[in-house]
mmCIF file of C-alpha atoms and ligand atoms in Angstrom:
data_model
loop_
_atom_site.group_PDB
_atom_site.id
_atom_site.type_symbol
_atom_site.label_atom_id
_atom_site.label_comp_id
_atom_site.label_asym_id
_atom_site.label_seq_id
_atom_site.Cartn_x
_atom_site.Cartn_y
_atom_site.Cartn_z
ATOM 1 C CA MET A 1 -0.088 0.131 -0.254
ATOM 2 C CA SER A 2 1.425 3.290 -0.949
ATOM 3 C CA PRO A 3 2.046 6.380 1.641
ATOM 4 C CA GLU A 4 -0.916 8.210 0.023
ATOM 5 C CA THR A 5 -3.351 5.241 0.230
ATOM 6 C CA GLN A 6 -2.695 5.021 4.217
ATOM 7 C CA THR A 7 -2.218 8.742 5.085
ATOM 8 C CA ARG A 8 -5.424 9.710 3.766
ATOM 9 C CA PRO A 9 -9.345 8.968 4.834
ATOM 10 C CA PRO A 10 -11.031 6.019 3.459
ATOM 11 C CA VAL A 11 -13.205 7.069 0.339
ATOM 12 C CA LYS A 12 -16.573 7.358 0.981
ATOM 13 C CA LEU A 13 -18.402 5.103 -1.801
ATOM 14 C CA GLY A 14 -22.040 4.835 -3.143
ATOM 15 C CA ILE A 15 -22.247 2.536 -5.729
ATOM 16 C CA LEU A 16 -25.237 2.120 -8.410
ATOM 17 C CA ILE A 17 -25.721 -1.429 -9.906
ATOM 18 C CA SER A 18 -28.379 -2.694 -12.026
ATOM 19 C CA GLY A 19 -27.517 -6.640 -12.268
ATOM 20 C CA GLU A 20 -24.826 -8.794 -11.781
ATOM 21 C CA GLY A 21 -22.419 -6.605 -9.550
ATOM 22 C CA THR A 22 -18.926 -8.470 -10.738
ATOM 23 C CA ASN A 23 -17.406 -5.208 -10.255
ATOM 24 C CA LEU A 24 -19.112 -4.384 -7.202
ATOM 25 C CA GLN A 25 -17.811 -7.511 -6.084
ATOM 26 C CA ALA A 26 -13.979 -6.951 -7.170
ATOM 27 C CA ILE A 27 -14.328 -3.275 -5.414
ATOM 28 C CA ILE A 28 -15.472 -5.093 -2.038
ATOM 29 C CA ASP A 29 -12.495 -7.813 -2.417
ATOM 30 C CA ALA A 30 -10.044 -5.004 -3.079
ATOM 31 C CA THR A 31 -11.408 -2.935 0.220
ATOM 32 C CA ARG A 32 -11.324 -6.278 2.319
ATOM 33 C CA GLY A 33 -7.773 -7.378 0.951
ATOM 34 C CA GLY A 34 -6.084 -3.880 1.758
ATOM 35 C CA GLU A 35 -5.618 -2.323 -2.158
ATOM 36 C CA LEU A 36 -8.186 -0.017 -1.382
ATOM 37 C CA ARG A 37 -9.355 2.153 1.483
ATOM 38 C CA ALA A 38 -13.327 2.736 0.876
ATOM 39 C CA ASP A 39 -16.047 2.812 2.796
ATOM 40 C CA ILE A 40 -18.846 1.396 0.862
ATOM 41 C CA ARG A 41 -21.710 3.381 2.281
ATOM 42 C CA LEU A 42 -24.284 1.712 0.396
ATOM 43 C CA VAL A 43 -25.270 0.138 -2.711
ATOM 44 C CA ILE A 44 -28.143 0.988 -5.055
ATOM 45 C CA SER A 45 -29.715 -0.688 -7.892
ATOM 46 C CA ASN A 46 -32.752 0.172 -10.046
ATOM 47 C CA ARG A 47 -33.728 -3.780 -10.553
ATOM 48 C CA ALA A 48 -35.203 -5.346 -7.749
ATOM 49 C CA GLY A 49 -33.646 -8.730 -8.644
ATOM 50 C CA ALA A 50 -30.280 -7.485 -9.134
ATOM 51 C CA ARG A 51 -27.284 -10.249 -8.024
ATOM 52 C CA GLY A 52 -25.436 -7.405 -7.049
ATOM 53 C CA LEU A 53 -28.367 -6.720 -3.886
ATOM 54 C CA GLU A 54 -27.169 -9.721 -2.643
ATOM 55 C CA ARG A 55 -23.481 -9.525 -2.638
ATOM 56 C CA ALA A 56 -23.988 -5.948 -0.844
ATOM 57 C CA ARG A 57 -26.288 -7.610 1.466
ATOM 58 C CA LEU A 58 -23.696 -10.371 2.285
ATOM 59 C CA ALA A 59 -20.823 -8.223 2.508
ATOM 60 C CA GLY A 60 -22.571 -6.511 5.328
ATOM 61 C CA ILE A 61 -23.066 -3.459 3.010
ATOM 62 C CA ALA A 62 -26.453 -1.175 3.030
ATOM 63 C CA ALA A 63 -28.361 -2.130 -0.100
ATOM 64 C CA GLU A 64 -31.496 -0.141 -1.608
ATOM 65 C CA PHE A 65 -33.741 -1.130 -4.178
ATOM 66 C CA ILE A 66 -35.349 1.885 -6.025
ATOM 67 C CA ASP A 67 -37.401 1.525 -9.024
ATOM 68 C CA HIS A 68 -37.064 4.177 -11.276
ATOM 69 C CA ARG A 69 -40.526 3.571 -12.950
ATOM 70 C CA ARG A 70 -41.625 4.873 -9.535
ATOM 71 C CA PHE A 71 -40.681 8.408 -10.770
ATOM 72 C CA ALA A 72 -42.373 10.663 -13.281
ATOM 73 C CA SER A 73 -38.807 11.918 -14.673
ATOM 74 C CA ARG A 74 -35.517 10.775 -15.133
ATOM 75 C CA GLU A 75 -34.256 14.204 -13.172
ATOM 76 C CA GLU A 76 -36.982 13.067 -10.344
ATOM 77 C CA PHE A 77 -35.416 9.589 -10.448
ATOM 78 C CA ASP A 78 -32.042 11.430 -9.777
ATOM 79 C CA ARG A 79 -33.097 14.069 -7.129
ATOM 80 C CA ASN A 80 -34.011 10.806 -4.890
ATOM 81 C CA LEU A 81 -30.937 9.198 -5.719
ATOM 82 C CA VAL A 82 -28.830 12.240 -4.519
ATOM 83 C CA ALA A 83 -31.132 12.590 -1.548
ATOM 84 C CA VAL A 84 -30.150 8.744 -0.589
ATOM 85 C CA LEU A 85 -26.442 9.275 -1.443
ATOM 86 C CA ASN A 86 -25.924 12.488 0.608
ATOM 87 C CA ALA A 87 -27.953 10.791 3.385
ATOM 88 C CA HIS A 88 -25.517 8.320 3.646
ATOM 89 C CA ASP A 89 -22.363 11.166 3.266
ATOM 90 C CA VAL A 90 -21.259 9.675 -0.187
ATOM 91 C CA GLU A 91 -18.487 11.393 -1.538
ATOM 92 C CA LEU A 92 -17.617 9.174 -4.671
ATOM 93 C CA VAL A 93 -20.231 7.570 -6.973
ATOM 94 C CA ALA A 94 -19.276 4.690 -8.771
ATOM 95 C CA CYS A 95 -21.533 3.193 -11.652
ATOM 96 C CA ALA A 96 -20.868 -0.725 -11.857
ATOM 97 C CA GLY A 97 -23.510 -1.822 -14.561
ATOM 98 C CA PHE A 98 -25.885 0.731 -13.956
ATOM 99 C CA MET A 99 -28.209 0.802 -16.809
ATOM 100 C CA ARG A 100 -29.521 4.427 -16.553
ATOM 101 C CA LEU A 101 -28.566 7.577 -17.798
ATOM 102 C CA LEU A 102 -27.626 10.131 -15.415
ATOM 103 C CA SER A 103 -29.139 13.817 -16.107
ATOM 104 C CA PRO A 104 -27.832 17.257 -14.962
ATOM 105 C CA VAL A 105 -29.398 17.012 -11.898
ATOM 106 C CA MET A 106 -26.983 14.121 -10.351
ATOM 107 C CA LEU A 107 -23.790 15.658 -12.645
ATOM 108 C CA ARG A 108 -24.416 19.130 -10.708
ATOM 109 C CA ALA A 109 -24.720 17.175 -7.763
ATOM 110 C CA PHE A 110 -21.128 15.132 -8.036
ATOM 111 C CA PRO A 111 -19.307 17.334 -9.967
ATOM 112 C CA ASN A 112 -16.322 15.076 -11.126
ATOM 113 C CA ARG A 113 -17.153 12.859 -8.727
ATOM 114 C CA ILE A 114 -19.338 10.232 -10.490
ATOM 115 C CA MET A 115 -17.496 7.452 -12.389
ATOM 116 C CA ASN A 116 -18.114 4.633 -14.712
ATOM 117 C CA ILE A 117 -16.912 1.658 -16.663
ATOM 118 C CA HIS A 118 -17.194 0.596 -19.891
ATOM 119 C CA PRO A 119 -16.180 -2.443 -21.961
ATOM 120 C CA ALA A 120 -14.292 -0.775 -24.791
ATOM 121 C CA LEU A 121 -11.483 1.651 -24.960
ATOM 122 C CA CYS A 122 -13.540 4.562 -25.379
ATOM 123 C CA PRO A 123 -14.374 6.699 -27.554
ATOM 124 C CA ALA A 124 -14.795 3.181 -29.526
ATOM 125 C CA PHE A 125 -17.735 1.215 -29.106
ATOM 126 C CA PRO A 126 -19.924 3.434 -27.053
ATOM 127 C CA GLY A 127 -23.364 1.901 -25.883
ATOM 128 C CA THR A 128 -24.214 -1.617 -25.277
ATOM 129 C CA ASP A 129 -22.725 -4.454 -27.255
ATOM 130 C CA ALA A 130 -19.558 -3.113 -27.090
ATOM 131 C CA GLN A 131 -17.627 -6.576 -27.171
ATOM 132 C CA ARG A 132 -19.518 -7.523 -30.107
ATOM 133 C CA ALA A 133 -18.827 -4.281 -32.066
ATOM 134 C CA ALA A 134 -14.877 -4.623 -31.432
ATOM 135 C CA LEU A 135 -14.906 -8.139 -32.480
ATOM 136 C CA ASP A 136 -16.791 -6.703 -35.941
ATOM 137 C CA TYR A 137 -14.673 -3.937 -36.489
ATOM 138 C CA GLY A 138 -11.584 -6.043 -36.784
ATOM 139 C CA VAL A 139 -9.522 -4.383 -34.020
ATOM 140 C CA ARG A 140 -6.848 -6.333 -32.435
ATOM 141 C CA PHE A 141 -7.033 -4.513 -28.795
ATOM 142 C CA SER A 142 -9.621 -3.918 -26.451
ATOM 143 C CA GLY A 143 -10.244 -3.152 -23.557
ATOM 144 C CA CYS A 144 -12.146 -1.152 -20.960
ATOM 145 C CA SER A 145 -12.200 2.774 -19.645
ATOM 146 C CA VAL A 146 -13.175 4.056 -16.425
ATOM 147 C CA PHE A 147 -14.202 7.582 -16.548
ATOM 148 C CA PHE A 148 -15.544 10.393 -14.829
ATOM 149 C CA VAL A 149 -19.450 10.803 -16.003
ATOM 150 C CA ALA A 150 -20.354 13.664 -18.324
ATOM 151 C CA GLU A 151 -23.240 14.173 -20.381
ATOM 152 C CA GLY A 152 -23.507 12.117 -23.015
ATOM 153 C CA VAL A 153 -23.317 7.762 -23.397
ATOM 154 C CA ASP A 154 -19.959 6.251 -22.333
ATOM 155 C CA ASP A 155 -17.956 9.504 -22.432
ATOM 156 C CA GLY A 156 -16.305 11.939 -20.235
ATOM 157 C CA PRO A 157 -12.995 12.183 -18.797
ATOM 158 C CA ILE A 158 -10.880 9.115 -18.858
ATOM 159 C CA ILE A 159 -8.951 8.189 -15.813
ATOM 160 C CA ALA A 160 -7.710 4.908 -16.887
ATOM 161 C CA GLN A 161 -7.653 2.335 -19.450
ATOM 162 C CA ALA A 162 -6.799 -1.065 -19.590
ATOM 163 C CA VAL A 163 -5.811 -3.172 -23.092
ATOM 164 C CA VAL A 164 -6.924 -6.786 -23.717
ATOM 165 C CA PRO A 165 -5.664 -8.272 -27.040
ATOM 166 C CA VAL A 166 -8.407 -9.522 -29.445
ATOM 167 C CA ARG A 167 -7.730 -13.185 -30.357
ATOM 168 C CA GLN A 168 -8.658 -14.504 -33.942
ATOM 169 C CA ASP A 169 -10.503 -16.961 -32.597
ATOM 170 C CA ASP A 170 -12.189 -15.367 -29.921
ATOM 171 C CA ASP A 171 -16.299 -15.175 -29.806
ATOM 172 C CA GLU A 172 -18.245 -12.343 -27.846
ATOM 173 C CA GLN A 173 -18.345 -14.497 -24.735
ATOM 174 C CA SER A 174 -14.490 -14.947 -24.433
ATOM 175 C CA LEU A 175 -13.573 -11.551 -25.179
ATOM 176 C CA ALA A 176 -16.113 -9.976 -22.874
ATOM 177 C CA ALA A 177 -14.605 -12.641 -20.200
ATOM 178 C CA ARG A 178 -11.123 -10.785 -21.071
ATOM 179 C CA ILE A 179 -12.229 -7.726 -20.669
ATOM 180 C CA ARG A 180 -14.196 -8.127 -17.789
ATOM 181 C CA ALA A 181 -11.389 -9.554 -15.760
ATOM 182 C CA ALA A 182 -9.181 -6.428 -16.337
ATOM 183 C CA GLU A 183 -12.302 -4.497 -15.342
ATOM 184 C CA HIS A 184 -12.012 -6.094 -11.832
ATOM 185 C CA ARG A 185 -8.335 -5.018 -11.882
ATOM 186 C CA LEU A 186 -9.075 -1.115 -13.378
ATOM 187 C CA TYR A 187 -11.841 -0.332 -11.408
ATOM 188 C CA PRO A 188 -10.577 -0.664 -7.695
ATOM 189 C CA HIS A 189 -7.334 1.007 -9.224
ATOM 190 C CA ALA A 190 -9.289 4.166 -10.277
ATOM 191 C CA ILE A 191 -11.109 4.294 -7.137
ATOM 192 C CA ARG A 192 -8.196 4.319 -5.267
ATOM 193 C CA LEU A 193 -6.584 6.877 -7.429
ATOM 194 C CA PHE A 194 -9.407 9.081 -6.472
ATOM 195 C CA GLN A 195 -8.591 7.902 -2.782
ATOM 196 C CA GLU A 196 -5.080 9.047 -2.964
ATOM 197 C CA GLY A 197 -6.146 12.704 -4.498
ATOM 198 C CA ARG A 198 -4.133 11.843 -7.744
ATOM 199 C CA LEU A 199 -6.753 12.720 -10.169
ATOM 200 C CA ARG A 200 -6.789 16.648 -11.114
ATOM 201 C CA VAL A 201 -9.628 17.360 -14.072
ATOM 202 C CA ASN A 202 -8.990 19.917 -16.502
ATOM 203 C CA ASP A 203 -11.992 20.068 -18.463
ATOM 204 C CA ARG A 204 -11.840 16.752 -20.595
ATOM 205 C CA LYS A 205 -8.564 15.702 -19.097
ATOM 206 C CA VAL A 206 -7.555 13.696 -16.248
ATOM 207 C CA PHE A 207 -3.872 14.116 -14.828
ATOM 208 C CA VAL A 208 -3.092 11.533 -12.884
ATOM 209 C CA GLY A 209 -0.136 12.304 -10.096
ATOM 210 C CA GLY A 210 2.705 10.122 -9.621
ATOM 211 C CA SER A 211 3.126 7.917 -12.510
ATOM 212 C CA ASN A 212 6.189 8.132 -14.486
ATOM 213 C CA GLN A 213 6.618 4.726 -16.971
ATOM 214 C CA THR A 214 8.602 5.041 -20.162
ATOM 215 C CA ASP A 215 7.257 4.762 -23.400
ATOM 216 C CA GLU A 216 8.711 1.344 -23.581
ATOM 217 C CA GLN A 217 7.297 -0.025 -20.571
ATOM 218 C CA LEU A 218 4.022 1.012 -22.109
ATOM 219 C CA MET A 219 4.118 -0.136 -25.828
ATOM 220 C CA LEU A 220 1.465 -2.750 -26.512
ATOM 221 C CA ILE A 221 1.704 -4.718 -30.098
ATOM 222 C CA ASN A 222 -0.145 -7.091 -31.494
ATOM 223 C CA PRO A 223 0.108 -9.477 -33.296
ATOM 224 C CA PRO A 224 3.413 -9.514 -31.220
ATOM 225 C CA LEU A 225 6.898 -8.540 -32.508
HETATM 226 C C1 GRF B 1 -19.649 -4.124 -17.109
HETATM 227 O O1 GRF B 1 -19.047 -5.037 -18.457
HETATM 228 C C2 GRF B 1 -19.242 -2.772 -17.378
HETATM 229 O O2 GRF B 1 -18.369 -2.309 -18.157
HETATM 230 C C3 GRF B 1 -20.558 -2.367 -18.091
HETATM 231 O O3 GRF B 1 -21.558 -3.076 -17.448
HETATM 232 C C4 GRF B 1 -20.909 -4.020 -16.983
HETATM 233 C C5 GRF B 1 -21.079 -4.970 -15.608
HETATM 234 O O4 GRF B 1 -21.186 -5.950 -15.167
HETATM 235 N N1 GRF B 1 -20.668 -0.728 -17.484
HETATM 236 P P1 GRF B 1 -21.278 -6.057 -13.554
HETATM 237 O O5 GRF B 1 -22.654 -6.346 -13.566
HETATM 238 O O6 GRF B 1 -20.042 -5.431 -12.707
HETATM 239 O O7 GRF B 1 -20.797 -7.692 -13.642
#
C-alpha cells in the first residue's frame, strides 16, 4: 500500500448497479484485501432482482432497490438518488453496470465525483454490445475504460484504461470474459487513485499524479513482434 493510501481517509463510496455486480464484488474484495481504502456506504440498484444487491448484503453493506419506474421523469429519479446518496454521506459515486443515463441533476450534485466503467477503449464502441462491436470491427486490442461521467453515453474524462488483446478465435463470450477480468483490476485501481488524491480534472483531461513509466514500458503490439 502506498503512503498516500494510508495517510488519507477511506473514500466514502456509493455504488450504483443494475445487475450481476461482479465489478461491485471486485471493489468489495479490494477493500477487504487492503488494496483500496474505501468505506462502501451503500449500494443502490434500480432493478429488484439484481444479483449485486445480494452480494452487497452478504458483505454487510447497506443495499437499496429504488425502482426508477416509480418516478415521473429521469430528473425526479435522480433527485431521489442524490437525496439517498447524501443521506449516506457519499463522496464518490461508482456506477458499475448501472443501466440508466444520469441527468444533469446527478452530475451537478457530484461534479467529477461520479465514475463509470465501459467495456471498450473509449471513445470506441459506446453503448451496449461494445464487445460485439469490437469483434465486428476487427480491432486487435480492446479493453475497458473508467471515466468521470459527463453528459452523453459512455463519455467523459478518462481516468484509466486497460487493454486486452483480441484473439483470432475470440467470440463475444471469450472477449467479454477477458475484458471483465481487466475491469475487475482497473476499477478498484481508479477508485484508489481518487482516494489517494491523485486525480486532477482539467476540462476533458484527467491528470494522474505520481506515474512515470517510459514509452517502452507502456508499448503494446498485437500480433507480437
Ligand atoms: C461491465 O461490463 C461494465 O463495463 C458495464 O456493465 C458491466 C457490468 O458488469 N458498464 P457487472 O454487473 O459489474 O458484473
